[in-house]
Coordinates of C-alpha atoms and ligand atoms in Angstrom, one line a residue:
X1 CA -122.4 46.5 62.5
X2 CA -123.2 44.0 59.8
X3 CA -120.9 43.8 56.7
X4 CA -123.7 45.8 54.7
X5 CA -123.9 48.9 57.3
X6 CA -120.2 49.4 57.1
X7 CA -120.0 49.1 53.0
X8 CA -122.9 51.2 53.1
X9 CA -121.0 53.8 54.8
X10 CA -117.9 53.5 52.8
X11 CA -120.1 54.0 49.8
X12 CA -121.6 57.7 51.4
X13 CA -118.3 58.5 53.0
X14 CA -115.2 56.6 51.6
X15 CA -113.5 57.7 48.3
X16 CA -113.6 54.7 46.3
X17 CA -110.4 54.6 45.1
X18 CA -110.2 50.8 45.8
X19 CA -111.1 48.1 44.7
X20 CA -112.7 46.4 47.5
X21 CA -113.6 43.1 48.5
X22 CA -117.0 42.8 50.0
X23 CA -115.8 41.9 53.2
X24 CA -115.3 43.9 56.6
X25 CA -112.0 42.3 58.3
X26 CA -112.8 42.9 62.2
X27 CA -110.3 40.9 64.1
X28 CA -106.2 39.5 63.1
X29 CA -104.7 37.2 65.1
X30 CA -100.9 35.6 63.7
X31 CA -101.5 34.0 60.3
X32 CA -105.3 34.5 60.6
X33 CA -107.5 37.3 59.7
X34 CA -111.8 37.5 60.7
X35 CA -115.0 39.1 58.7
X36 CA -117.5 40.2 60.0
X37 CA -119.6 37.2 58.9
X38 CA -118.0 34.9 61.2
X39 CA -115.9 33.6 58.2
X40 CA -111.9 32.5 59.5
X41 CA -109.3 33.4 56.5
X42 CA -105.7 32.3 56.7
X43 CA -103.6 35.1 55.2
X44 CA -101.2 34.6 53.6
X45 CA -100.6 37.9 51.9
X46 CA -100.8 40.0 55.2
X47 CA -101.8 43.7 55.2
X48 CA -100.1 43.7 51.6
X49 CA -97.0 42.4 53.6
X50 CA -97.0 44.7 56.1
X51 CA -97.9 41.8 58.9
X52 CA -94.9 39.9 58.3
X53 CA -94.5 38.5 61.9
X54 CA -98.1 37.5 61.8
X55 CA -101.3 39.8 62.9
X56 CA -101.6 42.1 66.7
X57 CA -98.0 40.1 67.3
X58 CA -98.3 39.6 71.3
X59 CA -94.8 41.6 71.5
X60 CA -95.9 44.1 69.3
X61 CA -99.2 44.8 70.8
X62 CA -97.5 44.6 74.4
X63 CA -94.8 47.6 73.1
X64 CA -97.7 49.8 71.7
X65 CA -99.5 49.1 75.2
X66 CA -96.3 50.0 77.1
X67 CA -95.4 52.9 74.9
X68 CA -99.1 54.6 75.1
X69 CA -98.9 54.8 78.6
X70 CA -95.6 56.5 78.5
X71 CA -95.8 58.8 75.5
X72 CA -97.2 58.8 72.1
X73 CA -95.4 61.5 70.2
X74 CA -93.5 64.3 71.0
X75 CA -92.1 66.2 67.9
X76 CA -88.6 65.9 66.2
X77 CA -87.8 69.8 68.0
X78 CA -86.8 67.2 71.2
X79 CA -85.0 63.9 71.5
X80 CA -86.5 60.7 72.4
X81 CA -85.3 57.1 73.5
X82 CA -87.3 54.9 71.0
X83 CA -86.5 56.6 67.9
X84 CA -82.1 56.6 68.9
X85 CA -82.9 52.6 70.3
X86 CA -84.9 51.8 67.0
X87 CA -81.9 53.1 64.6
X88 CA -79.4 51.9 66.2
X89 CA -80.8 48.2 65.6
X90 CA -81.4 48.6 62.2
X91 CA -78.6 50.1 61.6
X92 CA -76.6 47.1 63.2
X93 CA -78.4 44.6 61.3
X94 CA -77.7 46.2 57.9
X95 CA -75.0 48.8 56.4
X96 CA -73.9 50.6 59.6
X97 CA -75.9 54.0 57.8
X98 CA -77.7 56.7 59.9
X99 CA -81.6 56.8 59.8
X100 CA -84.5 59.1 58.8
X101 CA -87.4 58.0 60.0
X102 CA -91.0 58.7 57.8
X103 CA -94.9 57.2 58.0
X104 CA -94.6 55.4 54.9
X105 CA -92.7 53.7 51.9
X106 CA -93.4 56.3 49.6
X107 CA -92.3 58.9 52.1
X108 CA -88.9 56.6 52.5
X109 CA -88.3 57.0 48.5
X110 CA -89.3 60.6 48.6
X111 CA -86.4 61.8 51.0
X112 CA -84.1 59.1 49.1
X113 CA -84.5 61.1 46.0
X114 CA -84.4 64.1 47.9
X115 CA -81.1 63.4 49.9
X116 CA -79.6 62.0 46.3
X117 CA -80.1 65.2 44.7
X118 CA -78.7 67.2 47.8
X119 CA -75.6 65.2 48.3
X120 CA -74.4 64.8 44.6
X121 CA -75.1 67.9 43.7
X122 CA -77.0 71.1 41.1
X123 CA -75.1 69.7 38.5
X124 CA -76.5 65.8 38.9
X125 CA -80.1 65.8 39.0
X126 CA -81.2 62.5 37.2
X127 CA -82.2 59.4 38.4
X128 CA -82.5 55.8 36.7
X129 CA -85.0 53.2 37.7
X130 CA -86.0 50.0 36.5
X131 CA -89.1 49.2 34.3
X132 CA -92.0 47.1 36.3
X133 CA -90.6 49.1 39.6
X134 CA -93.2 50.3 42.6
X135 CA -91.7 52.7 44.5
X136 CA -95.2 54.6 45.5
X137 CA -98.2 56.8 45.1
X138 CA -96.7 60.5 45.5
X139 CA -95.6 62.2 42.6
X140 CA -91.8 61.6 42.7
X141 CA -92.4 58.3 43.8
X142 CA -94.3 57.7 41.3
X143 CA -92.6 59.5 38.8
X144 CA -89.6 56.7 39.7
X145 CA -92.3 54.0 39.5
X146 CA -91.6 52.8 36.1
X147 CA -95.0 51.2 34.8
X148 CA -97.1 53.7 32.3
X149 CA -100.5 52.0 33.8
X150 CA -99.6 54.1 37.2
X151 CA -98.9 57.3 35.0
X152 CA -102.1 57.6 33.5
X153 CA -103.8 61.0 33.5
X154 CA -101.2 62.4 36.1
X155 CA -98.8 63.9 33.1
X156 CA -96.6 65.8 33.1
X157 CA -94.5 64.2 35.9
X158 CA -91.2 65.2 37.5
X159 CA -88.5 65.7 35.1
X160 CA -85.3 63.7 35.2
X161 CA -86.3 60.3 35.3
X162 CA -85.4 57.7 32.8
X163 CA -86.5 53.8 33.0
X164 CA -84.4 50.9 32.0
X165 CA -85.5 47.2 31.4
X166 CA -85.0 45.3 34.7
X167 CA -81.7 43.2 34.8
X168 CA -80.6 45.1 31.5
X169 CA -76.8 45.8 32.2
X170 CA -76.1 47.3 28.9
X171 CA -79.5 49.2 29.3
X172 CA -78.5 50.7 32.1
X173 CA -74.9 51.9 30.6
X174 CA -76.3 53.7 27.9
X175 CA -78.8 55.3 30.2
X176 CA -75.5 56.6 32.9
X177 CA -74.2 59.9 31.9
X178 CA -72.8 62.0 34.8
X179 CA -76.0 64.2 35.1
X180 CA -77.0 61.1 37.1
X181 CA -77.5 61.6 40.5
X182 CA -78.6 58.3 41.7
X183 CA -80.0 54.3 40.5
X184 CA -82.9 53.6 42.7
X185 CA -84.0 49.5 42.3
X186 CA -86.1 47.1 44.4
X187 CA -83.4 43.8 44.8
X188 CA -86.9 41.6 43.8
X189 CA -89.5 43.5 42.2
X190 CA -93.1 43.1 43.9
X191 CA -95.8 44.6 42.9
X192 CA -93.8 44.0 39.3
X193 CA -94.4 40.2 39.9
X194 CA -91.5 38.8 42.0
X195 CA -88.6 39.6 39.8
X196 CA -85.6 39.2 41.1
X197 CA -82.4 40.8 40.3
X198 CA -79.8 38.7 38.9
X199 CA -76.5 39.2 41.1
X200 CA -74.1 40.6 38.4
X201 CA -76.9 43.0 37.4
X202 CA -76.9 44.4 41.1
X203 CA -72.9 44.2 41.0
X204 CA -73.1 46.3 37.7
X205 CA -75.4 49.0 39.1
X206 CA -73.3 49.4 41.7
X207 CA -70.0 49.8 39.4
X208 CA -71.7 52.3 37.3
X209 CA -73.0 54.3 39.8
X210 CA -69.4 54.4 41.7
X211 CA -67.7 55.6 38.3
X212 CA -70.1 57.8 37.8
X213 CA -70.6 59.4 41.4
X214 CA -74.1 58.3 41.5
X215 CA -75.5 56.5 43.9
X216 CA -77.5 53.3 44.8
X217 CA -80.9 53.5 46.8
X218 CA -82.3 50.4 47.1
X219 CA -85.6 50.1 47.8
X220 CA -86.6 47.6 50.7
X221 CA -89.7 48.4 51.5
X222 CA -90.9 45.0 51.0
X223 CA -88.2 43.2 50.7
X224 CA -86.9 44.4 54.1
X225 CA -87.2 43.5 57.7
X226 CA -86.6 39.7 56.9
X227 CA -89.0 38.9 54.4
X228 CA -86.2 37.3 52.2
X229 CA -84.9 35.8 54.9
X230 CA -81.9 37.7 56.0
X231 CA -82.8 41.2 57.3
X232 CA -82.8 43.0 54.0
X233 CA -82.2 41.2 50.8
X234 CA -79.3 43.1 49.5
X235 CA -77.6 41.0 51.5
X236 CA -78.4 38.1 49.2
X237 CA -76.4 39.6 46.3
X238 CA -73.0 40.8 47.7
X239 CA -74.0 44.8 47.1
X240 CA -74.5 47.4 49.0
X241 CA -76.6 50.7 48.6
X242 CA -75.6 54.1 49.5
X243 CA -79.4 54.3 50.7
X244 CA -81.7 52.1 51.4
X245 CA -85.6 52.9 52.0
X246 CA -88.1 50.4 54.2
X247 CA -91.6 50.5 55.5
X248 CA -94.1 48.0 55.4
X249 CA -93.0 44.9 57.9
X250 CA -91.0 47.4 59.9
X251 CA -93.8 48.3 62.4
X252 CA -95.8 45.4 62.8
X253 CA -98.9 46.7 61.8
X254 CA -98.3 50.6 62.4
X255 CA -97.5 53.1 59.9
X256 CA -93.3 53.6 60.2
X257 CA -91.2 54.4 57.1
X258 CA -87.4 54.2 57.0
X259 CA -84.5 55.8 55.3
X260 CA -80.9 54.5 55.9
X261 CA -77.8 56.2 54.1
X262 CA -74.3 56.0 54.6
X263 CA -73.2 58.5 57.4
X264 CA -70.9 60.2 55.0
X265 CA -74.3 60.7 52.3
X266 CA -76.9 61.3 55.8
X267 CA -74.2 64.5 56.2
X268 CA -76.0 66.3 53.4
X269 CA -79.2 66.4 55.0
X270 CA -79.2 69.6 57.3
X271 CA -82.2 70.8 59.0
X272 CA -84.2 72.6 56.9
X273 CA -83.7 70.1 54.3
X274 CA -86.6 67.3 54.7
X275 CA -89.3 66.8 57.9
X276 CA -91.6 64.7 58.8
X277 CA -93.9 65.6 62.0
X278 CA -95.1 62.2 62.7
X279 CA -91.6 60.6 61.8
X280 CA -90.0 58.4 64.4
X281 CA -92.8 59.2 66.9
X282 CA -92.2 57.1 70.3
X283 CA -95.9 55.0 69.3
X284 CA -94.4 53.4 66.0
X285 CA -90.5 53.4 66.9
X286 CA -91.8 51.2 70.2
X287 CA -93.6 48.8 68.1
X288 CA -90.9 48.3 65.4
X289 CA -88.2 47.6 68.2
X290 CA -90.7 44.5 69.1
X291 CA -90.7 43.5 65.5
X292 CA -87.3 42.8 65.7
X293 CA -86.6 41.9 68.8
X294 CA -89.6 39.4 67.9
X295 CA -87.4 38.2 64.6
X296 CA -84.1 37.5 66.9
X297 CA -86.1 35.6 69.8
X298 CA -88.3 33.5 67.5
X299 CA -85.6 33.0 65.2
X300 CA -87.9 33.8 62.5
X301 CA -85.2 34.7 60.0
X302 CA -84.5 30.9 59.8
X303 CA -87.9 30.2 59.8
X304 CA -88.4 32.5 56.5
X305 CA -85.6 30.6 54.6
X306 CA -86.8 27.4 55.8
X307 CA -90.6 27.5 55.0
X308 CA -89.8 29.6 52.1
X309 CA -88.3 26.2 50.4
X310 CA -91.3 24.3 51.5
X311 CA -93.9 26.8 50.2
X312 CA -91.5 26.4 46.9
X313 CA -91.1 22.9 46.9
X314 CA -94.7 22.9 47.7
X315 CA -96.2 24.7 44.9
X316 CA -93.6 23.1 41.9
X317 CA -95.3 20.0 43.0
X318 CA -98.8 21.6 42.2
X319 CA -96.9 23.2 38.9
X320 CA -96.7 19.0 37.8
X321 CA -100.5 19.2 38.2
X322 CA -101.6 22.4 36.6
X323 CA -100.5 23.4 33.5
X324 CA -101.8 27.0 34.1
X325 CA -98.6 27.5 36.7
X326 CA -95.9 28.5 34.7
X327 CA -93.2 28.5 37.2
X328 CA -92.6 29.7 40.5
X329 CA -90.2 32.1 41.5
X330 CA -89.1 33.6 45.1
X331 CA -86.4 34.5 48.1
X332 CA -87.8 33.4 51.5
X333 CA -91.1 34.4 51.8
X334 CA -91.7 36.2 48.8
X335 CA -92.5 33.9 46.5
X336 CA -94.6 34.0 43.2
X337 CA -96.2 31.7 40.8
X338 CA -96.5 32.5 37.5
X339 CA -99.3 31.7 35.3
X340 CA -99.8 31.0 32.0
X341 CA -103.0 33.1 32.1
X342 CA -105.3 35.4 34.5
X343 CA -105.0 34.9 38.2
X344 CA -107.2 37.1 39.5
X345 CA -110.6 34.7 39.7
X346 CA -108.4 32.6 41.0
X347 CA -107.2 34.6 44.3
X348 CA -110.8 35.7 44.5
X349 CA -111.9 31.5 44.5
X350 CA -108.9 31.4 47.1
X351 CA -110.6 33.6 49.1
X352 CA -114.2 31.7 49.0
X353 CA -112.4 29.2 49.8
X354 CA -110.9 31.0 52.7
X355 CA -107.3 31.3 51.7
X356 CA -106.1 35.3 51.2
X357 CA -103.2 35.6 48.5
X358 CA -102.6 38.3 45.8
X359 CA -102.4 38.5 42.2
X360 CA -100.5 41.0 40.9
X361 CA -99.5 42.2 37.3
X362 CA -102.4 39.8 36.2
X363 CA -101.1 36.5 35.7
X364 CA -98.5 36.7 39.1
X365 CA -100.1 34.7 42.3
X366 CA -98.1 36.4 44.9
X367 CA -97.6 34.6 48.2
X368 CA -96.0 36.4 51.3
X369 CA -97.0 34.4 54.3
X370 CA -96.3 35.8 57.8
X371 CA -92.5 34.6 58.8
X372 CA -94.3 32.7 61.9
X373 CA -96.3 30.4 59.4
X374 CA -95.9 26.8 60.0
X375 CA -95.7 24.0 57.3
X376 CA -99.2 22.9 58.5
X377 CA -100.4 26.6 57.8
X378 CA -98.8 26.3 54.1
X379 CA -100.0 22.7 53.5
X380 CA -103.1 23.9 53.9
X381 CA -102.8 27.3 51.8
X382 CA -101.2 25.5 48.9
X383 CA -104.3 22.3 49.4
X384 CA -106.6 25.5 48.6
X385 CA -104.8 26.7 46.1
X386 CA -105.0 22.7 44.5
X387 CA -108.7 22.8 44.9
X388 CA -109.4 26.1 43.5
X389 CA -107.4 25.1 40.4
X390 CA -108.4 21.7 39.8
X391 CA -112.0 23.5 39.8
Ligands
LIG401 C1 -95.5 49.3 49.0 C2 -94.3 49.8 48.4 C3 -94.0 51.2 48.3 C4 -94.9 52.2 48.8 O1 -95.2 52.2 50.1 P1 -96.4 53.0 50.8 O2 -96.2 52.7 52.2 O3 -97.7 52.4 50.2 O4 -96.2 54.4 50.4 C5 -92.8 51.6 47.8 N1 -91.9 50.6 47.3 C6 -92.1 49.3 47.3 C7 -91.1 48.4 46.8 C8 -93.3 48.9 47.9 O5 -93.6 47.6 47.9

């Protein structure tokens, strides 16, 4: 098909509730992505981070292979081996908690909120998040997402929210009364712009929520699965959650959503209390075991702190050139440049010019390359970047 058949079909038969770009993406292949048109585009804002070990990983696509011979889903009425295998790893590389396992990041936050409310109680039903948050598209998610841009013509939405200013400890004090059933907080904000939390605001959160028996959901579902460099970024700050959400990088490039909690907090959720029928289904739980054995073997946690401080270093240098960057702001490979006005020709030159990167919140460049990048592969997406803006 050329690219004009399949946007011609998308146009009779797609609901257009994206904003596309006018190309048809047919084949991935590590930091790489292909159109239809022949055209090679290094991508370095993968699946919206959700191809964080690169695209159609060997391992990955060698597990899903494996695992569809085998079995692709059975429901959650039996056991099965890659769903125990899979939570058991995460579990070991983070907080020790017990996992749900969902499709999707909104799903993850969904039964965070839901087990929150369950385990603290009827008489703590409110929950505090932080002002620029994402935390998803359904209507408690949503609801939590604190940004009135996302609210638009959805009112009314769930009560027993209230938003605070990010990084605002004395916000979030006079926000705590002990109706509060739980903080939820992305450690750096991303779809907000790459805002990180400062440590003592984390520590603080966590202090309130303790004397107020609330608790802390943190929301990985970028952040997570080594993005940051370490395997979720709360372990940058010294805090832990009481229940942790993940999605996007967990499954390589298939749809897998994650809920961790403490085992003593996972208690509260019965059966009856929250299902998923395609949650933790053989298919996904196979490939997401590959992700991390993939991380481990290729030691690409090391690689993501590494090349994080080049892509950095990289990009202050351009900052000396361009007085449109700002600054530029990030943990590992989530990394952001701010500028002083609109970015979004710019990712859309980028992309001419075949480099893929995002622009978010407007004036935010975000960059999130694959954790198997090399320097060449950055060297060359930041050169593009130089061109486009010296343009
Ligand atoms: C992408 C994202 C979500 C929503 O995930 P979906 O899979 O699109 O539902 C939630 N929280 C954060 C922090 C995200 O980046």
């Amino acid at each position: 098909m050329t690219t004009k058949e399949t946007i011609d079909l998308f146009d009779k038969y797609v609901i257009a509730n994206y904003s596309r770009l006018p190309r048809v993406i047919v084949k991935g292949e590590g930091c790489y992505c292909f159109d239809a048109d022949g055209n090679k585009i290094l991508d370095m804002f993968p699946g919206w981070a959700v191809s964080a070990i690169g695209h159609c990983h060997p391992k990955v696509v060698e597990a899903l292979r494996k695992q569809a011979g085998e079995l692709l889903h059975i429901d959650n009425t039996f056991y099965s081996e890659p769903q125990g295998k899979l939570a058991k790893l995460l579990s070991e590389r983070a907080f020790g908690g017990k996992c749900f396992f969902c499709n999707s990041g909104a799903e993850a936050n969904e039964a965070a909120l839901k087990l929150a409310r369950l385990h603290t109680g009827p008489e703590k039903y409110k929950f505090i998040t932080a002002e620029g948050s994402f935390h998803g598209r359904t209507l408690a998610t949503l609801t939590a997402t604190a940004q009135p841009k996302h609210h638009e013509g959805l009112l009314p939405l769930l009560p027993g929210f209230a938003y605070v200013p990010f990084n605002d400890i004395a916000a979030l004090e006079s926000a705590f009364s002990d109706e509060v059933a739980a903080v939820m907080v992305e450690p750096i904000q991303g779809e907000g712009g790459i805002n990180i939390a400062a440590k003592e605001y984390l520590q603080a959160i966590r202090r309130l929520c303790d004397e107020n028996a609330a608790l802390l959901i943190f929301d990985e579902v970028t952040t997570g699965i080594g993005r940051t460099g370490k395997w979720f970024a709360y372990q940058h700050f010294d805090v832990e959650p009481d229940i942790m959400t993940m999605a996007k990088a967990l499954g390589g490039g298939v749809a897998i959503g994650a809920m961790m909690a403490k085992a003593e907090v996972a208690a509260s959720l019965v059966p009856g209390k929250h299902a998923s029928t395609f949650g933790g289904n053989a298919l996904v739980c196979a490939a997401a075991i590959a992700v991390i054995e993939a991380i481990e073997q290729e030691n690409l946690l090391e690689n993501a702190v590494k090349l994080g401080q080049y892509t950095k270093d990289r990009l202050e240098q351009l900052k000396q050139k361009h007085a449109i960057i700002d600054s530029v702001r990030g943990v590992g490979l989530m990394i952001g440049v701010q500028l002083t006005s609109s970015g979004t020709d710019i990712a859309d030159k980028c992309l001419e010019n075949g480099l893929r990167i995002n622009c978010t919140q407007g004036t935010v460049l975000r960059f999130m390359p694959p954790m198997i990048a090399t320097k060449s592969q950055i060297n060359q997406a930041v050169d593009i970047l130089d061109t486009v803006l010296t343009e």
